[in-house]
Short mmCIF file of C-alpha atoms in Angstrom, two decimals:
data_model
loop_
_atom_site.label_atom_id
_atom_site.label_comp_id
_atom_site.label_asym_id
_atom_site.label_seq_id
_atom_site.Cartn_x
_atom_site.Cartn_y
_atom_site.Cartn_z
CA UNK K 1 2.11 -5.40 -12.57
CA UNK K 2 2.30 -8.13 -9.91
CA UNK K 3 0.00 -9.13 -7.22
CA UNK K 4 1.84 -7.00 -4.57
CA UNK K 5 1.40 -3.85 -6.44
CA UNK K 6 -2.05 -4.67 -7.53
CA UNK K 7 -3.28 -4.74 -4.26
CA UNK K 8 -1.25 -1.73 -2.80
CA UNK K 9 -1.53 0.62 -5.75
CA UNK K 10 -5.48 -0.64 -6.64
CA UNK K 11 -6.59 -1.50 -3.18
CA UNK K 12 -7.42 2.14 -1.87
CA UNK K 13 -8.96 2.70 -5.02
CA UNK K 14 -11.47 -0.18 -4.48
CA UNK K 15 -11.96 1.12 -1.16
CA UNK K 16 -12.54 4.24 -2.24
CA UNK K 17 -14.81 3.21 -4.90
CA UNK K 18 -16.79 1.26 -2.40
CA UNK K 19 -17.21 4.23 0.29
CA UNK K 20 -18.36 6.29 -3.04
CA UNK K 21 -21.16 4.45 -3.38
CA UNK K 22 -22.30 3.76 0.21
CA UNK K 23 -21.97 7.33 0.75
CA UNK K 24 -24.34 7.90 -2.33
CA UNK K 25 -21.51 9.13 -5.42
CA UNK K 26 -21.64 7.37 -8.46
CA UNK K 27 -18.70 6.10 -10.69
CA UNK K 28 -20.07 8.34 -13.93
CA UNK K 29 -19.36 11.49 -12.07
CA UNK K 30 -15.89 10.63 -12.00
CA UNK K 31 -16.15 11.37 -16.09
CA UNK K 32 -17.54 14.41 -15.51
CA UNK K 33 -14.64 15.93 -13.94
CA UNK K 34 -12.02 18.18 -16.10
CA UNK K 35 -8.37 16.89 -15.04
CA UNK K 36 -5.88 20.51 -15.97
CA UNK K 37 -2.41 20.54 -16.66
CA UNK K 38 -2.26 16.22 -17.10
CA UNK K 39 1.10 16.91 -18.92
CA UNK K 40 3.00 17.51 -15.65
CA UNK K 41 1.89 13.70 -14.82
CA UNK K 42 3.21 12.76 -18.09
CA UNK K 43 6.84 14.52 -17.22
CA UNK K 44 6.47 13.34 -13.74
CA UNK K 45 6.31 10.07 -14.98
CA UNK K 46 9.03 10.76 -17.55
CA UNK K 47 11.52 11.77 -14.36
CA UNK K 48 10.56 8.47 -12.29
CA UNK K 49 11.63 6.17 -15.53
CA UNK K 50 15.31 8.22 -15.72
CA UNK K 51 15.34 8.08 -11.69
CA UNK K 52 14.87 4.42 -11.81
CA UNK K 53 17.47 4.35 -14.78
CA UNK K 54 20.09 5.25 -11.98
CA UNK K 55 20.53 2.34 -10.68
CA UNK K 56 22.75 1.18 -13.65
CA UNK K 57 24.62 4.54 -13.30
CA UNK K 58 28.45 3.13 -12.49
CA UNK K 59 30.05 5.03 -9.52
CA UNK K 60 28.27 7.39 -6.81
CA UNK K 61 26.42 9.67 -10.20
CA UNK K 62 23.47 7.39 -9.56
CA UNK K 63 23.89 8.14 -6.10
CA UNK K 64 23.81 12.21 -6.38
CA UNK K 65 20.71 12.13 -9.20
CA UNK K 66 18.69 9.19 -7.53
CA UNK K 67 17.04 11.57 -4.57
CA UNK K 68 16.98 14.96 -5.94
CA UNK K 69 14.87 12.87 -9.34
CA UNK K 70 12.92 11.24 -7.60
CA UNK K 71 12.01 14.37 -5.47
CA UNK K 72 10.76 15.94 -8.64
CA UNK K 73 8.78 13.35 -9.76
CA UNK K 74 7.00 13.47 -6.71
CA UNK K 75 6.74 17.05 -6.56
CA UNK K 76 5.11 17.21 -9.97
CA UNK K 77 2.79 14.89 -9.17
CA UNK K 78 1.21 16.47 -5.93
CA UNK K 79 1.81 19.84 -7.71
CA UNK K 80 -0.96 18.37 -10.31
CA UNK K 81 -3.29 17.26 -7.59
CA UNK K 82 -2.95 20.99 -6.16
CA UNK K 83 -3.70 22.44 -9.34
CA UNK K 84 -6.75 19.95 -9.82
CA UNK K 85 -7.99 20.33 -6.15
CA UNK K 86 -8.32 24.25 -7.11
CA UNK K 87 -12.02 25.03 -6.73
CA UNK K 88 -13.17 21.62 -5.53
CA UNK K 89 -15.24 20.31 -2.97
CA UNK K 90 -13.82 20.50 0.20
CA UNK K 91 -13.22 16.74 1.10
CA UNK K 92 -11.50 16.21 -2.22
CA UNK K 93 -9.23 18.86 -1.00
CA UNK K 94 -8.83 17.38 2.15
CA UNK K 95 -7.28 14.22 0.47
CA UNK K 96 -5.17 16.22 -1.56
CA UNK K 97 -3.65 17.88 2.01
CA UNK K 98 -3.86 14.56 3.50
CA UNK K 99 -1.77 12.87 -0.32
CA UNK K 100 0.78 16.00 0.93
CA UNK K 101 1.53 15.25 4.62
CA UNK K 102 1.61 11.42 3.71
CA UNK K 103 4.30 12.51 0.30
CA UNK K 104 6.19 15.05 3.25
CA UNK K 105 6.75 12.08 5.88
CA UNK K 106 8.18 9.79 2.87
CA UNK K 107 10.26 12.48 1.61
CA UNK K 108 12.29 13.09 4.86
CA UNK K 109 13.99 9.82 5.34
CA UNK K 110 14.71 9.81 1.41
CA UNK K 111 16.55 13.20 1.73
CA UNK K 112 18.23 12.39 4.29
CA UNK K 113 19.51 8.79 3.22
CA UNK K 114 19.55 9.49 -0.66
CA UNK K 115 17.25 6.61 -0.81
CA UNK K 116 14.13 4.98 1.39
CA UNK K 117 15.09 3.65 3.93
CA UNK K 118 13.77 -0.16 4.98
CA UNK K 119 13.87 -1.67 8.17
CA UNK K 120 15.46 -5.29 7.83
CA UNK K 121 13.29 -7.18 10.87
CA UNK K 122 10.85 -5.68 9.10
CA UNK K 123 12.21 -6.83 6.08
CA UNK K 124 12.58 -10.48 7.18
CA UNK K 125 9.39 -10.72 9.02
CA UNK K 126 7.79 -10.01 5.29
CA UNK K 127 9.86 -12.84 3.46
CA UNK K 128 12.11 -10.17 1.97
CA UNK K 129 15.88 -10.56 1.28
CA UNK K 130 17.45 -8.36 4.26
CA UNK K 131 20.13 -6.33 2.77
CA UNK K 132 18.91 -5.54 -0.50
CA UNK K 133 19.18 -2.33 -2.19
CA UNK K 134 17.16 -0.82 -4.93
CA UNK K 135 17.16 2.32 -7.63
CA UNK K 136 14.42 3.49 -4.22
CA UNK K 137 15.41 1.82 -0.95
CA UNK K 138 18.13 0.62 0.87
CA UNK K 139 18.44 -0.48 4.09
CA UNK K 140 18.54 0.58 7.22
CA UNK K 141 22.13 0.88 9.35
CA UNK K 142 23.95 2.75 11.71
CA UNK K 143 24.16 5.61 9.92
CA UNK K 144 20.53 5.89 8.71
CA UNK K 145 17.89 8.79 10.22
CA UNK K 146 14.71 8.99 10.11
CA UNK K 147 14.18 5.27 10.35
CA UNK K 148 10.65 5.44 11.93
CA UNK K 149 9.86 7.19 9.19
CA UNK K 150 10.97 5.03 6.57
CA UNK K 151 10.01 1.20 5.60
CA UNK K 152 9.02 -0.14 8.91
CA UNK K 153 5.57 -1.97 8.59
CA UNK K 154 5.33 -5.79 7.86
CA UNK K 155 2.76 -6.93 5.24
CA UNK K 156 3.43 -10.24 5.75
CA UNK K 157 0.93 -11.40 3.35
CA UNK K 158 1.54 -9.28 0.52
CA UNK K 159 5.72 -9.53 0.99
CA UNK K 160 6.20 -6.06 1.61
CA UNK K 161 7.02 -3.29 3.60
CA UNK K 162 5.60 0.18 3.78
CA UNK K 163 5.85 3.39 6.22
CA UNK K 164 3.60 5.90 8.07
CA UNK K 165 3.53 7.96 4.77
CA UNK K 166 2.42 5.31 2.55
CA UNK K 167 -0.49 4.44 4.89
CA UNK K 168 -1.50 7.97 4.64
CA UNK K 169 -0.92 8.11 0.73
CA UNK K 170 -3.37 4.99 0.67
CA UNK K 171 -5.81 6.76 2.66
CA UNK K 172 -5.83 9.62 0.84
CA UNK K 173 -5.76 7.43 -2.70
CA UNK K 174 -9.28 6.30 -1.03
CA UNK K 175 -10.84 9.10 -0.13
CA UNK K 176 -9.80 10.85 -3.19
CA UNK K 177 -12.13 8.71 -5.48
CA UNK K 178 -14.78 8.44 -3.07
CA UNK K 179 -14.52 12.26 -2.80
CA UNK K 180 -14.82 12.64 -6.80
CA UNK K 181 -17.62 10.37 -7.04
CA UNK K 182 -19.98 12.85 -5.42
CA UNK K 183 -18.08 15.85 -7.52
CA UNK K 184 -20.44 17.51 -9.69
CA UNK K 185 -19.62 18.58 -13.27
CA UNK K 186 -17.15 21.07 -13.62
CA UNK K 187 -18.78 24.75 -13.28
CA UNK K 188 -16.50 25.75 -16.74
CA UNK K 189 -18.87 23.32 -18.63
CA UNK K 190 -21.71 24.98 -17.22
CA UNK K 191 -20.73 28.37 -18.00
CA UNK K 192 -20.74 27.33 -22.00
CA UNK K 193 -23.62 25.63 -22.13
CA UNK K 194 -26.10 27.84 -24.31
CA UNK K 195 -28.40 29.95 -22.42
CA UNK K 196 -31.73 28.60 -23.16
CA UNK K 197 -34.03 30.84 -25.38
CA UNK K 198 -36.53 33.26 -24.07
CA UNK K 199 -40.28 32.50 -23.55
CA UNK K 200 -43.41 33.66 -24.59
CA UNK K 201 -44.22 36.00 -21.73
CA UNK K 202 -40.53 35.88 -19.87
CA UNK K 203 -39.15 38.97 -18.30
#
């Protein structure tokens, strides 16, 4: 993984780590918490290697597959963060909404460009190549909607661009952990815990 995708992928997590504690959660609750159904991030991750695959695809079948894949793989992945927000605090579930709207705004300018859309000043002003296209974005012309939407924030400093939805993504990312970090153990190992024997005495 490079440096770029270190900090944007482990960055809110750090955060997030760091607001945990402040706010009083600790990092050993986050073991205490029962993940369900982690085999639909397994095929999720499955679909995003065969999306990415599509780039090599000759002719415009890369073209057709490339959005409607990678609209599963995110749609598997926030369906497992529903199905794991089931039951939880309410602040955890509040990322989860917040990891939805952020997924929504990202997946409107890919539908409707078969790929992300990138703005090239924005582009340039990062010390990317303007113009280039990848297996996810592409950019931006006179035909593209959705733009403000799409790719249109500078990190200079990290070489790369990112939109409204990513910021959100991030933010939820962040509050996610520091959310789970005051989680308490899941009530289903409570309930098969042994009951504790009766006392001398007890009613």
């Amino acid at each position: 993984m490079g440096f770029t995708a270190l900090i944007l992928f482990g960055g809110p997590v750090a955060v997030g780590a760091v607001a945990g504690y402040l706010t009083g959660g600790r990092l050993n609750r986050l073991a205490g918490i029962r993940l369900r159904q982690l085999w639909l991030v397994w095929l999720a991750a499955a679909v995003q290697v065969v999306q990415l695959a599509t780039a090599r695809l000759p002719g415009a079948a890369g073209h057709r597959l490339r959005g409607p894949l990678l609209a599963l793989a995110i749609g598997l992945a926030l369906l497992w963060l529903c199905v794991n927000a089931l039951g939880r605090a309410r602040t955890l579930q509040a990322a989860v909404g917040l990891a939805l709207t952020g997924a929504l705004l990202n997946a409107l300018p890919i539908a409707a460009n078969g790929r992300m859309p990138y703005s090239r000043s924005a582009a340039a002003t990062a010390g990317l190549h303007a113009g280039a296209q990848t297996a996810k974005n592409v950019a931006a012309g006179r035909s593209t909607h959705l733009l403000a939407l799409g790719d249109t924030i500078p990190l200079a400093r990290l070489h790369a661009v990112i939109s409204i939805g990513d910021i959100l993504l991030a933010t939820a990312a962040a509050l996610l952990v520091a959310a789970a970090m005051h989680q308490p153990a899941d009530t289903a190992r409570e309930r098969n815990r042994p009951c504790p024997a009766p006392s001398p005495g007890s009613a």
